[in-house]
Short mmCIF file of C-alpha atoms in Angstrom, two decimals:
data_model
loop_
_atom_site.label_atom_id
_atom_site.label_comp_id
_atom_site.label_asym_id
_atom_site.label_seq_id
_atom_site.Cartn_x
_atom_site.Cartn_y
_atom_site.Cartn_z
CA UNK A 231 -26.55 25.62 110.49
CA UNK A 232 -29.40 25.81 108.00
CA UNK A 233 -30.57 29.25 109.13
CA UNK A 234 -27.95 31.02 107.01
CA UNK A 235 -28.64 28.72 104.08
CA UNK A 236 -32.00 30.43 103.45
CA UNK A 237 -30.24 33.73 102.74
CA UNK A 238 -27.89 32.13 100.22
CA UNK A 239 -30.51 30.12 98.37
CA UNK A 240 -33.31 32.36 96.98
CA UNK A 241 -35.26 29.48 95.41
CA UNK A 242 -39.02 29.81 95.65
CA UNK A 243 -41.36 27.40 93.87
CA UNK A 244 -43.99 30.13 93.48
CA UNK A 245 -41.81 32.73 91.72
CA UNK A 246 -39.16 32.71 89.03
CA UNK A 247 -35.72 34.16 89.55
CA UNK A 248 -34.46 36.21 86.62
CA UNK A 249 -31.12 37.62 85.50
CA UNK A 250 -30.38 40.33 82.95
CA UNK A 251 -27.58 39.29 80.59
CA UNK A 252 -26.70 42.93 79.85
CA UNK A 253 -26.29 44.40 83.35
CA UNK A 254 -26.24 41.21 85.52
CA UNK A 255 -29.13 42.44 87.70
CA UNK A 256 -31.14 39.72 89.43
CA UNK A 257 -34.76 39.94 90.53
CA UNK A 258 -37.72 37.71 91.29
CA UNK A 259 -41.25 37.73 89.97
CA UNK A 260 -43.29 36.04 87.31
CA UNK A 261 -43.49 36.71 83.59
CA UNK A 262 -40.72 39.31 83.59
CA UNK A 263 -39.60 40.14 80.05
CA UNK A 264 -37.60 43.36 80.51
CA UNK A 265 -34.91 44.31 83.01
CA UNK A 266 -36.04 46.58 85.84
CA UNK A 267 -32.56 48.17 86.03
CA UNK A 268 -31.53 48.87 82.42
CA UNK A 269 -34.66 48.14 80.36
CA UNK A 270 -33.00 45.42 78.27
CA UNK A 271 -35.02 42.50 76.94
CA UNK A 272 -32.12 40.07 77.51
CA UNK A 273 -33.77 38.65 80.65
CA UNK A 274 -33.69 34.91 81.36
CA UNK A 275 -35.29 32.76 84.03
CA UNK A 276 -32.46 31.20 86.01
CA UNK A 277 -34.61 29.27 88.49
CA UNK A 278 -33.77 25.61 88.82
CA UNK A 279 -36.58 23.24 89.59
CA UNK A 280 -36.01 20.94 92.54
CA UNK A 281 -37.91 17.72 92.11
#
């Protein structure tokens, strides 16, 4: 049952998960400040720490 869960939950403690507020694109990486899709600077880290 947990095999499919990994595809749904992209959390990774090593990388941030970012979302562009202008075009709703999502991507992972570290230190991202501009959207890879539209070039907007309205990018926010949406990763949730799990402690």
